[in-house]
Coordinates of C-alpha atoms in Angstrom, one line a residue:
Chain L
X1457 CA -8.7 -4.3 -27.3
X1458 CA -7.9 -1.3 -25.1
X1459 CA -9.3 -0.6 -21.3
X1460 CA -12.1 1.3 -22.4
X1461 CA -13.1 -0.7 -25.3
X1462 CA -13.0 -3.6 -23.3
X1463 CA -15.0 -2.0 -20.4
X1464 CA -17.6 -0.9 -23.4
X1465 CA -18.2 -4.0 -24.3
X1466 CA -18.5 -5.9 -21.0
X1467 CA -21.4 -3.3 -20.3
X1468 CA -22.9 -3.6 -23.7
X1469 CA -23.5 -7.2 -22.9
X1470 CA -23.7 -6.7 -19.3
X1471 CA -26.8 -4.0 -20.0
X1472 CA -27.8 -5.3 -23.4
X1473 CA -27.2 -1.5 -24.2
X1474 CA -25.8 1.2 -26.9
X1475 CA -27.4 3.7 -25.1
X1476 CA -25.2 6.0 -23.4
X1477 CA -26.4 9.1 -21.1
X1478 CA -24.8 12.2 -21.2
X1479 CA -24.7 14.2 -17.6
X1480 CA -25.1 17.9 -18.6
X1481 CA -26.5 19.8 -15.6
X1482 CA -27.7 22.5 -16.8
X1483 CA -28.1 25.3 -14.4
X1484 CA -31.7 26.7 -17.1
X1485 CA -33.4 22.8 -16.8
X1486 CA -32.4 21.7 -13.3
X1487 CA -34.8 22.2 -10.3
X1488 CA -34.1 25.1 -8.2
X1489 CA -31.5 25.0 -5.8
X1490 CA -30.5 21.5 -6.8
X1491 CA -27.1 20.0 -5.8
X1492 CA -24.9 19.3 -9.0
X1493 CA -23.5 16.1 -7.6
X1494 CA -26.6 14.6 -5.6
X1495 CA -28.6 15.0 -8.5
X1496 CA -26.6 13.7 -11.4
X1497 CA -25.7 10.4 -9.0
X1498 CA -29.4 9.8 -8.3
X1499 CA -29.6 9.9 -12.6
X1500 CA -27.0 7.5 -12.4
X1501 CA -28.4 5.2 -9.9
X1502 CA -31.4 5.1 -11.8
X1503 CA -29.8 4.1 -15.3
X1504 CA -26.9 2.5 -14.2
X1505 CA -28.7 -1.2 -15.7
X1506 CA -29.8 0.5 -18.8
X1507 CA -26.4 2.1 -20.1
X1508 CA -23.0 1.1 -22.2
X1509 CA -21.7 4.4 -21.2
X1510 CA -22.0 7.7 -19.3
X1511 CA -20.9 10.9 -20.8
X1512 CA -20.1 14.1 -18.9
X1513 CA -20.1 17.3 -20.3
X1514 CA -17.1 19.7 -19.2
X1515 CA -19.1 22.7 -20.5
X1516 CA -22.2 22.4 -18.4
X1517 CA -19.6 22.4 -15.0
X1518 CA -17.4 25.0 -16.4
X1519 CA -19.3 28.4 -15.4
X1520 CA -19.1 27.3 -11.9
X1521 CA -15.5 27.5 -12.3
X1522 CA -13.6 25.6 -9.6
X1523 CA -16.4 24.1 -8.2
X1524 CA -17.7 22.8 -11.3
X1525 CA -14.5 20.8 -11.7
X1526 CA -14.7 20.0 -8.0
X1527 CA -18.4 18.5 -8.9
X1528 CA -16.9 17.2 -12.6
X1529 CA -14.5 15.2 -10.5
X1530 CA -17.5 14.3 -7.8
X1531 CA -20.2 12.8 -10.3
X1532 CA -17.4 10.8 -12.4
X1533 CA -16.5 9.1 -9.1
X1534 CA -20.1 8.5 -8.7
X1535 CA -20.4 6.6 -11.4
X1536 CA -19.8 2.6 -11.0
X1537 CA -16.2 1.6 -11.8
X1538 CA -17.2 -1.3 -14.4
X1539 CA -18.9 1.4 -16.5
X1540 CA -17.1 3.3 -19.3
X1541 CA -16.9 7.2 -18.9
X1542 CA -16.3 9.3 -21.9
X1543 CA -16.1 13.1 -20.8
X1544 CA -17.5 14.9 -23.8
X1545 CA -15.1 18.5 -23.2
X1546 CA -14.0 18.7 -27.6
X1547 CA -10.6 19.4 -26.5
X1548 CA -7.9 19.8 -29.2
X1549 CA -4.5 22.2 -29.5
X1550 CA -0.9 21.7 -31.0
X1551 CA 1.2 19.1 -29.7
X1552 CA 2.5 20.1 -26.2
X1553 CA -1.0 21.7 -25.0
X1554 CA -3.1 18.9 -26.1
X1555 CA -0.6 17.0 -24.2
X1556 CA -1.4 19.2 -21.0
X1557 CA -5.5 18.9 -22.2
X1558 CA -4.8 14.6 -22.3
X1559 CA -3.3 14.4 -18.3
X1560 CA -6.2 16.7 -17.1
X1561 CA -8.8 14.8 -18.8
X1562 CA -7.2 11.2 -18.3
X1563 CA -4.9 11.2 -15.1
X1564 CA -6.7 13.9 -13.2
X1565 CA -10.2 13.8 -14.2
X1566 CA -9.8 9.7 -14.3
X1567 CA -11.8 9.8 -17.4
X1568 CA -11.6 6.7 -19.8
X1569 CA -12.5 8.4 -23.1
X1570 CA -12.7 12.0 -24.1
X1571 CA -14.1 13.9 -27.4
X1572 CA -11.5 16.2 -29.3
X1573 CA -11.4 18.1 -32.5
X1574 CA -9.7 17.5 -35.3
X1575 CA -9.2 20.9 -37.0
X1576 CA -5.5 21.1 -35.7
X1577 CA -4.1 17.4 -37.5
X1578 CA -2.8 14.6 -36.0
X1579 CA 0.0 15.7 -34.3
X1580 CA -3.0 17.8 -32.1
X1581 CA -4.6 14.3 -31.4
X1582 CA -1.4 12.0 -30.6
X1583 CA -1.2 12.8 -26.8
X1584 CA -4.7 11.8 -26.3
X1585 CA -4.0 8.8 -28.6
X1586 CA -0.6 8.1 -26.7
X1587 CA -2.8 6.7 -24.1
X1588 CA -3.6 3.6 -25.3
X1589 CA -6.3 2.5 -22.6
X1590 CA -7.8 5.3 -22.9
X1591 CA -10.3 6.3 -26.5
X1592 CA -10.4 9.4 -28.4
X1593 CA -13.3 10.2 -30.1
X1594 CA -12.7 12.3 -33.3
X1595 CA -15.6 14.9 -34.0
X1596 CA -16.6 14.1 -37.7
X1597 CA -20.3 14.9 -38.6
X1598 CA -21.8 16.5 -35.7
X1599 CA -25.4 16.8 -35.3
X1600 CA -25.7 20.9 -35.2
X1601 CA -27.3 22.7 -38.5
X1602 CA -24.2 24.6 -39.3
X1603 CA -21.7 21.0 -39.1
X1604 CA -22.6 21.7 -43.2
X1605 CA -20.6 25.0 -43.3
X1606 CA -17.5 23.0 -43.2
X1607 CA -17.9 19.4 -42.2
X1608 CA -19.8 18.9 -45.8
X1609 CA -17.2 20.8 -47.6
X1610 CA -15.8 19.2 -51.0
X1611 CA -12.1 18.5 -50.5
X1612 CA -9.2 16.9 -52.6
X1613 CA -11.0 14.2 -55.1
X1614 CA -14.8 14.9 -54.7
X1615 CA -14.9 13.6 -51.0
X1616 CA -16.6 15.8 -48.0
X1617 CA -14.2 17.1 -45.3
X1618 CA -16.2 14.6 -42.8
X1619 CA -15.7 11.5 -44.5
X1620 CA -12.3 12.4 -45.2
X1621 CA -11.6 12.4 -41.5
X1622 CA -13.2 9.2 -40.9
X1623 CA -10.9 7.9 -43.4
X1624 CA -8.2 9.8 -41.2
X1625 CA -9.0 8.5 -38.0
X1626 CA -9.4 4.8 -39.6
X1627 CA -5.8 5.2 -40.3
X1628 CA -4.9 7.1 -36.6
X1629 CA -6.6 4.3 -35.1
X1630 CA -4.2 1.6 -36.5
X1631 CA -1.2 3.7 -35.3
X1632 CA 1.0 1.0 -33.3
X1633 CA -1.6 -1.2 -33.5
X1634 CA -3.6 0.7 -30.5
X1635 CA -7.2 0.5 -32.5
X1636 CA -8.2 3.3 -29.6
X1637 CA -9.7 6.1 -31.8
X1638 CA -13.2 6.8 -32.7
X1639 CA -15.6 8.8 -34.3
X1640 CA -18.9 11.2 -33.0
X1641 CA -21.6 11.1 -35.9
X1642 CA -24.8 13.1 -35.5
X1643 CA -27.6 11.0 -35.2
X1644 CA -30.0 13.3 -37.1
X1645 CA -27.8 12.8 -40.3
X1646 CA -28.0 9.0 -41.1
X1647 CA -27.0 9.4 -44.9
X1648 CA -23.9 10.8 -43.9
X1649 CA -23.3 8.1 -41.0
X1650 CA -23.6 5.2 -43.7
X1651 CA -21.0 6.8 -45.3
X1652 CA -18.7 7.4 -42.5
X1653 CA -19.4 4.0 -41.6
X1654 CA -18.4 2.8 -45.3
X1655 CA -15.1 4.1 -44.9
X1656 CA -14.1 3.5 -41.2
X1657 CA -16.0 -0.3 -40.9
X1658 CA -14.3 -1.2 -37.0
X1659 CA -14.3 2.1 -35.5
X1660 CA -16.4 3.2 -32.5
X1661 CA -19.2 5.7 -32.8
X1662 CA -20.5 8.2 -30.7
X1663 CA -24.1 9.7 -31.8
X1664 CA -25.7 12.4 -29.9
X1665 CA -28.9 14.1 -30.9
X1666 CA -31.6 11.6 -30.6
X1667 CA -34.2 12.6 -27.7
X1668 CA -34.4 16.4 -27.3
X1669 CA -32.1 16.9 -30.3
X1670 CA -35.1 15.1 -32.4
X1671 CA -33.2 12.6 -34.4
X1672 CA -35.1 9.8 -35.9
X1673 CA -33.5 6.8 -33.8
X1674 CA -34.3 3.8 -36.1
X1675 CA -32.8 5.3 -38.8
X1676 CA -29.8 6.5 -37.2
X1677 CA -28.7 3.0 -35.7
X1678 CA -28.9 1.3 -38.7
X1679 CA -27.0 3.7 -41.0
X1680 CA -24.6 3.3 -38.0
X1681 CA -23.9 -0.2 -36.6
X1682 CA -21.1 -2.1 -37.7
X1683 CA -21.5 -5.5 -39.4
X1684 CA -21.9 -7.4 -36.0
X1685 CA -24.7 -4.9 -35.3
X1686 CA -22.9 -2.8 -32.4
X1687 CA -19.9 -0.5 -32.1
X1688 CA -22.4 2.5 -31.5
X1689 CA -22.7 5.1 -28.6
X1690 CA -26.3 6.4 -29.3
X1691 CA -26.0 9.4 -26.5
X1692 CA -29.1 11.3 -25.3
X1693 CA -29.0 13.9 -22.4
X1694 CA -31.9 16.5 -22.0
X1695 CA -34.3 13.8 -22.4
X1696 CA -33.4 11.4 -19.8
X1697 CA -32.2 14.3 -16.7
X1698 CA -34.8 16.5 -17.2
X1699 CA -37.7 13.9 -17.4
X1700 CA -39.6 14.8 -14.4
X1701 CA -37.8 12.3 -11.3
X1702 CA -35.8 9.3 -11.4
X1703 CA -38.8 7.0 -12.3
X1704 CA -39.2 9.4 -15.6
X1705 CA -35.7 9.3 -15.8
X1706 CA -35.2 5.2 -15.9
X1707 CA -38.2 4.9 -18.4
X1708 CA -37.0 7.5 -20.7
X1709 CA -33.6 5.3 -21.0
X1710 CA -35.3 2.4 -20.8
X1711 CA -37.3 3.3 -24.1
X1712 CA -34.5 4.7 -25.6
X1713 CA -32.6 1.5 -24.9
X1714 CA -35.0 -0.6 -26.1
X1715 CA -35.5 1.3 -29.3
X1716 CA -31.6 1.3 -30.1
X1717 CA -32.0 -2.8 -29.7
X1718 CA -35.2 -3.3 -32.0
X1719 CA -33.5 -1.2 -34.4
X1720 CA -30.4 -3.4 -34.5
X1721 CA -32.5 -5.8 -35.2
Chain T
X577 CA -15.5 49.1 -31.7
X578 CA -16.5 46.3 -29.1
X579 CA -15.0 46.5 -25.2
X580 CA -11.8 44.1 -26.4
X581 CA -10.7 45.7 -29.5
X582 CA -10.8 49.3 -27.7
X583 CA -8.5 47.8 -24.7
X584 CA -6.3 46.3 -27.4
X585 CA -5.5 49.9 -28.9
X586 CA -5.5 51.3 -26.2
X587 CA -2.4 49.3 -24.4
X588 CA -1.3 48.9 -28.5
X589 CA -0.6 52.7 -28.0
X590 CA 0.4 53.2 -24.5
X591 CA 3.1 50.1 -24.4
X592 CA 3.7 50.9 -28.0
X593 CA 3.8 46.4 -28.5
X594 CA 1.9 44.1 -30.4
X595 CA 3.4 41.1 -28.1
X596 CA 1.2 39.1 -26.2
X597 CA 2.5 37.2 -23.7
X598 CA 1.4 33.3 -23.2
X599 CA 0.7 32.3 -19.7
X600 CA 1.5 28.4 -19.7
X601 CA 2.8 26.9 -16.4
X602 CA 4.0 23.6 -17.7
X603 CA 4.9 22.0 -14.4
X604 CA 7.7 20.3 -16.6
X605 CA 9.3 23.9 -17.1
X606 CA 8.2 25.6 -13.7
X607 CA 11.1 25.8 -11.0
X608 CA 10.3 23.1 -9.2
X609 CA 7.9 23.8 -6.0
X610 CA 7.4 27.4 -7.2
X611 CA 3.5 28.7 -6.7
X612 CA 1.6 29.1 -10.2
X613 CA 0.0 32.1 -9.4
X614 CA 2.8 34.1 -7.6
X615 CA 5.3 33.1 -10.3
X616 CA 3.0 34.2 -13.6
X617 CA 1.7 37.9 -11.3
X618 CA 5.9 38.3 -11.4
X619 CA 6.4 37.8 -14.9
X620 CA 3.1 39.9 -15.3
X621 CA 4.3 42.7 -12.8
X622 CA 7.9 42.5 -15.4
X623 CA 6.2 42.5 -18.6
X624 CA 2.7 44.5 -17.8
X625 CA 4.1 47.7 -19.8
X626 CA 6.1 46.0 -22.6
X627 CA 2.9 43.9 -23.6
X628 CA -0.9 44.8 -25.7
X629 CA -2.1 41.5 -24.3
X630 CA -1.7 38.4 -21.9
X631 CA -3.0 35.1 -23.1
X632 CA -3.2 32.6 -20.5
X633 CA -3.8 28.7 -21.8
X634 CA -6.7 26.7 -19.9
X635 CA -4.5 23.6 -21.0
X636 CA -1.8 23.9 -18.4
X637 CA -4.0 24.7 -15.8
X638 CA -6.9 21.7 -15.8
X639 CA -4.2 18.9 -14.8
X640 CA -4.1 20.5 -11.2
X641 CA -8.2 20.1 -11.7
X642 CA -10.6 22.4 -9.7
X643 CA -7.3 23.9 -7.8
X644 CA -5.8 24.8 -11.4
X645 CA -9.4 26.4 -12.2
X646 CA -8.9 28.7 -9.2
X647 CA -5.6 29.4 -10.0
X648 CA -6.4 30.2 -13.7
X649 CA -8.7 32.3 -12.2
X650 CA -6.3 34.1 -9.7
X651 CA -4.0 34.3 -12.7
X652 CA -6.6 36.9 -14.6
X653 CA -7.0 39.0 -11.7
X654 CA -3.4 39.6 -11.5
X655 CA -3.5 41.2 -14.7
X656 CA -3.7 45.0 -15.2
X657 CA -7.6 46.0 -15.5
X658 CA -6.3 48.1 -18.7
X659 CA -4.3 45.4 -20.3
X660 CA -6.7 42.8 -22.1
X661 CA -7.1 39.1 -21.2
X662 CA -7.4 36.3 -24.0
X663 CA -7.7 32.8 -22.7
X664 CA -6.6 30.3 -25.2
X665 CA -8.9 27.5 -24.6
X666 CA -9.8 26.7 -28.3
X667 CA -14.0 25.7 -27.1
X668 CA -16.3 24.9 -29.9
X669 CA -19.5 22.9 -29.5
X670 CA -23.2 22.5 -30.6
X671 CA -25.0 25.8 -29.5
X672 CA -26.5 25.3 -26.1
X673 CA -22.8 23.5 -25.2
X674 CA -21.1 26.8 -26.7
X675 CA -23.4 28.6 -24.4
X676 CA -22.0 27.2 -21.3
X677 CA -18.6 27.6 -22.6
X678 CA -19.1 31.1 -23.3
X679 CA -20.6 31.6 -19.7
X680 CA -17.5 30.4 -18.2
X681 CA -14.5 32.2 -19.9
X682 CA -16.2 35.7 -20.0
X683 CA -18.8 35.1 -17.0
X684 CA -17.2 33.1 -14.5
X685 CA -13.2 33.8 -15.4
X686 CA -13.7 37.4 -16.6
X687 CA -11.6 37.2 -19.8
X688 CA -12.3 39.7 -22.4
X689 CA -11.2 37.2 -25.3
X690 CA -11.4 33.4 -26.4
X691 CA -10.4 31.0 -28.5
X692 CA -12.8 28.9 -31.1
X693 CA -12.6 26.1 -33.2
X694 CA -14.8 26.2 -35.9
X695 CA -14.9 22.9 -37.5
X696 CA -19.0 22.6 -35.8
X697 CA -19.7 25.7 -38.0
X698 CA -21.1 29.1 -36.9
X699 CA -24.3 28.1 -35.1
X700 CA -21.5 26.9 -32.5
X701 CA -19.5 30.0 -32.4
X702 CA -22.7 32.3 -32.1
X703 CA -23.1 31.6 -28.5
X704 CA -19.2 33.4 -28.6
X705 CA -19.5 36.2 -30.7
X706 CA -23.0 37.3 -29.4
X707 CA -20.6 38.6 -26.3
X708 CA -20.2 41.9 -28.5
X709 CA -18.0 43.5 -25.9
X710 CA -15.8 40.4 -26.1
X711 CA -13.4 38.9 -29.3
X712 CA -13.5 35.4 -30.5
X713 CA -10.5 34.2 -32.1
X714 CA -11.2 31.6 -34.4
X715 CA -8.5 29.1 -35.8
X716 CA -7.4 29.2 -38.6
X717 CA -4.3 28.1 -40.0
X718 CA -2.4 26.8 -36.9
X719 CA 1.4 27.0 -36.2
X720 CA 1.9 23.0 -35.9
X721 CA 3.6 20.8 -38.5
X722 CA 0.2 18.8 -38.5
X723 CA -2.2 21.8 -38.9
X724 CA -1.8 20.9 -42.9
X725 CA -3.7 17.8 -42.8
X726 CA -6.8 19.3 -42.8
X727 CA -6.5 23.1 -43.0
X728 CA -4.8 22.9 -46.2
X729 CA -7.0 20.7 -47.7
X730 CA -8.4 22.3 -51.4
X731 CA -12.0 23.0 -50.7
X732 CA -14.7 24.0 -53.5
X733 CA -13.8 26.0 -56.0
X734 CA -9.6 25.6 -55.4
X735 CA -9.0 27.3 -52.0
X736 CA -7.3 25.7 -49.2
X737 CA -9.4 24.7 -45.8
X738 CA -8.2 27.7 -43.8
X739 CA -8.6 30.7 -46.2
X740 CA -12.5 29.3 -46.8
X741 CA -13.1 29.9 -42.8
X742 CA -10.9 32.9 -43.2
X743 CA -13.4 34.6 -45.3
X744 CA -16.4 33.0 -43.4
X745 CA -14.7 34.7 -40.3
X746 CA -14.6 37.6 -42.5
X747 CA -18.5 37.1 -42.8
X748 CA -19.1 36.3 -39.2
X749 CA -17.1 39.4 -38.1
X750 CA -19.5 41.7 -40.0
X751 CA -22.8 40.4 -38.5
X752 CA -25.0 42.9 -36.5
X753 CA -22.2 45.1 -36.7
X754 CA -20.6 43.4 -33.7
X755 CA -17.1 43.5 -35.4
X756 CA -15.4 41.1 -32.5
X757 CA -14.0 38.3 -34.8
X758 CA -10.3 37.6 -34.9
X759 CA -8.5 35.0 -36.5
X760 CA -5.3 32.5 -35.7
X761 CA -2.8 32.6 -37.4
X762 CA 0.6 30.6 -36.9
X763 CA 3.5 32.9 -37.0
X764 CA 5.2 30.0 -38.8
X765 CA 3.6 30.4 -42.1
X766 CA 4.0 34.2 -43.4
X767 CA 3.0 33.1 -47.3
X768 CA -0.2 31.3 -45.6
X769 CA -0.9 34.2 -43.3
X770 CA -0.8 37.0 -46.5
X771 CA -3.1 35.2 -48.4
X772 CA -5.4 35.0 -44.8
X773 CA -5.0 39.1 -44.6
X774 CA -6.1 39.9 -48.3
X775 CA -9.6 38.0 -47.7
X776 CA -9.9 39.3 -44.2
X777 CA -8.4 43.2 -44.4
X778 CA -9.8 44.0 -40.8
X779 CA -9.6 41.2 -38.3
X780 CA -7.1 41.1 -35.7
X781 CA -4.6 38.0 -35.9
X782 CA -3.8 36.0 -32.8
X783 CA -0.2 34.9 -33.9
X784 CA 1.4 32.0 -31.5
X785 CA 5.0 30.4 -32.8
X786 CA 7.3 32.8 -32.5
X787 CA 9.9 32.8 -29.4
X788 CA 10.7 29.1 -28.3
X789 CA 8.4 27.4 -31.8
X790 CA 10.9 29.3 -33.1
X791 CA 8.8 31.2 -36.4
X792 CA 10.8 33.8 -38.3
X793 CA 9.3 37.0 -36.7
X794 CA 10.1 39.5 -39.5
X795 CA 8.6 37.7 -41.9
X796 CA 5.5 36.7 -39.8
X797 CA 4.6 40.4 -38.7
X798 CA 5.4 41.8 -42.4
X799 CA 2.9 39.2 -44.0
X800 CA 0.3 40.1 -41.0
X801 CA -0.1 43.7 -40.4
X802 CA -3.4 45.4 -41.7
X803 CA -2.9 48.3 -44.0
X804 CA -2.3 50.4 -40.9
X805 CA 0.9 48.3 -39.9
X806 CA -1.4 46.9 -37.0
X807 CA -4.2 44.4 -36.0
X808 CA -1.8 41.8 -34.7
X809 CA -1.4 40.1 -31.4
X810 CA 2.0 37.9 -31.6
X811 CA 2.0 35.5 -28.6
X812 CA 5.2 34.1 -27.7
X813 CA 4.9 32.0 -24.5
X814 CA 8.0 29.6 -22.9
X815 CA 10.7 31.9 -24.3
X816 CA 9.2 34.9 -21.9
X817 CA 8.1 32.6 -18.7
X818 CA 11.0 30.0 -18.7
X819 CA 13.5 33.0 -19.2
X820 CA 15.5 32.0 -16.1
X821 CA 14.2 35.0 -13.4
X822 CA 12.0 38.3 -13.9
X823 CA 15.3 40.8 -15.6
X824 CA 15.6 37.6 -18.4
X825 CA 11.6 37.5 -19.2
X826 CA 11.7 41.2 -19.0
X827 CA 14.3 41.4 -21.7
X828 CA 13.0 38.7 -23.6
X829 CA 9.7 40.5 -23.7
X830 CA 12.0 43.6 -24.9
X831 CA 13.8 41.7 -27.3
X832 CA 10.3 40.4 -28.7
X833 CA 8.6 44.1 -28.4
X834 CA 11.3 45.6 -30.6
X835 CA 11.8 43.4 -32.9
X836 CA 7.9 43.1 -33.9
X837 CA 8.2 47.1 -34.4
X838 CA 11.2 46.9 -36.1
X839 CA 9.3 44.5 -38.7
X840 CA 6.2 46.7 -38.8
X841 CA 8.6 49.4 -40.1

């Protein structure tokens, strides 16, 4: 079990949680004049006990340039060390870029996990594999309307393009026995997460969209869950940073949280 | 004809080059100690009139974290005004994520052109192309041995992966009359990139693998051009910056220059 699998499920047990929040600070939802840092570590500090993971978003830093990777850097070293961070930045180029993409994300940012595309093949995705304490989560079904224009795509023997990656990644992940790759499944398509959950039964999921993205969270974790009931990141951002203060904030994740564990089950 | 694609003719014309140089500083290649910024502005200042585009790569600057954002930045402002700016960053996300991406390459960093992946569909391009005075460049069939895996894959009615999101580009390109959709294209593959120009007749091609990947460039450039010999940007990166001082990148980019027109005939 690699570093941040291990981490995962020490907090999962820890927390008695799948939820995982995702930090997006965006400039349009958060109060005016807000500091970056001092309000995403006040969201941590308030969901710290309610979370298997936290989950950055490079994007929502990234039009404050410099700084915004200054404060990237600043709320990932807010974040307590014995909780897993996954930095949700989609990354994803031929071999020697992603290779340059892999050192900013793991050794510089510190980041235990990241999110990277799979469009380019597997020689795109071996340097973030290549570390193997680190996971890469593979986008497969994401939860956007237009994931159908190509995700749902009929390729080779009757099988859509998304579920022909899982079965890709279930093979990546095996690669030198390092069982560090994983998947990010839309919550608001829980057909297609049974599915992807047929054909890659170990590997780790990542599930935005429930909470402001709408999707119905009963019937997303159990399409989802593997057969000991876990392996599942159900992430949710708007809903839980933008939910009035931190006492809105730490019920919001507390329902959430609960409602991931009553529909385990 | 949007902002991009008029400074692309216009330096097309007045350098009379379809190169585009890569700006990678791979702190593996750099002379050891040497100053990003001050050694890319020299192989700018050497190659500013023999080029009709510079393309740096977000990759190699996010290891040196928020000081490698600010030297990215520096970077673009050494360039030219006239000459157009492309950052290869290959962002893609669910819309509201694209959003912030699209703030920060052509708000905060100033470039007139990006990189996309499209494997989350259109709805996370749009935030991208509704920039209509910037150009999107979405991938398509890549330069790397792995880019097969899924971009070749036979989709619906028998065409492969990247010649369906060739003509959906095609589609894209077309929409509001915005006409700023390009396409990549891997100068290693000339059969792939014919077939990619006879369902998309207009779009510019982005095409990275000649120089140090080592593509065959006559063949690349004769499979690529639009009907008027044109419509290409072919990116060559370490063979220009890694050249051994500013007379060597300088010929390089010569070498490169005149041997794209020689193809175009």
């Amino acid at each position: 079990m690699n570093g941040f699998r291990a981490k995962y499920e020490a907090t999962v047990e820890r927390n008695r949680s799948l939820l995982c929040v995702g930090l997006d600070p965006d400039a349009a939802l958060m109060p005016p004049g807000a500091d970056v840092v001092e309000y995403l570590g006040r969201i941590i500090e308030a969901t710290s006990d309610l979370v298997c993971c936290y989950k950055p978003n490079a994007a929502f830093f990234e039009p404050n340039g410099d700084a915004g990777w200054r404060d990237l850097k600043a709320v990932i070293e807010r974040i307590p060390s014995h909780i897993p961070v996954l930095l949700d930045a989609k990354r994803g180029d031929v071999g020697n870029t992603s290779k340059a993409y892999a050192r900013a994300v793991f050794d510089t940012l510190g980041a235990d996990a990241v999110t990277a595309n799979p469009y380019l093949g597997s020689d795109g995705l071996e340097p973030f594999f290549s570390y193997s304490d680190k996971h890469t989560f593979v986008l497969c079904r994401t939860s956007n309307e237009g994931a159908r224009e190509l995700q749902d795509l009929t390729v080779g023997e009757g099988r859509p393009l998304y579920e022909h990656v899982a079965m890709l990644a279930a093979g990546w992940n095996v690669r030198e026995g390092r069982e560090n790759v994983g998947l990010v499944v839309g919550a608001t398509y829980p057909e297609e997460a049974a599915r992807i959950r047929e054909v890659a039964p170990d590997l780790l999921f990542l599930m935005p969209g429930v909470g402001a993205q709408a999707g119905d969270l009963e019937a997303a974790v159990q399409a989802s869950v593997d057969a000991h009931g876990g392996a599942i990141l159900v992430s949710a951002s708007r809903s839980v940073l933008y939910a009035g203060n931190e006492e809105a904030s730490r019920a919001e994740a507390m329902r959430l949280r609960d409602g991931i564990n009553a529909a385990r089950g």
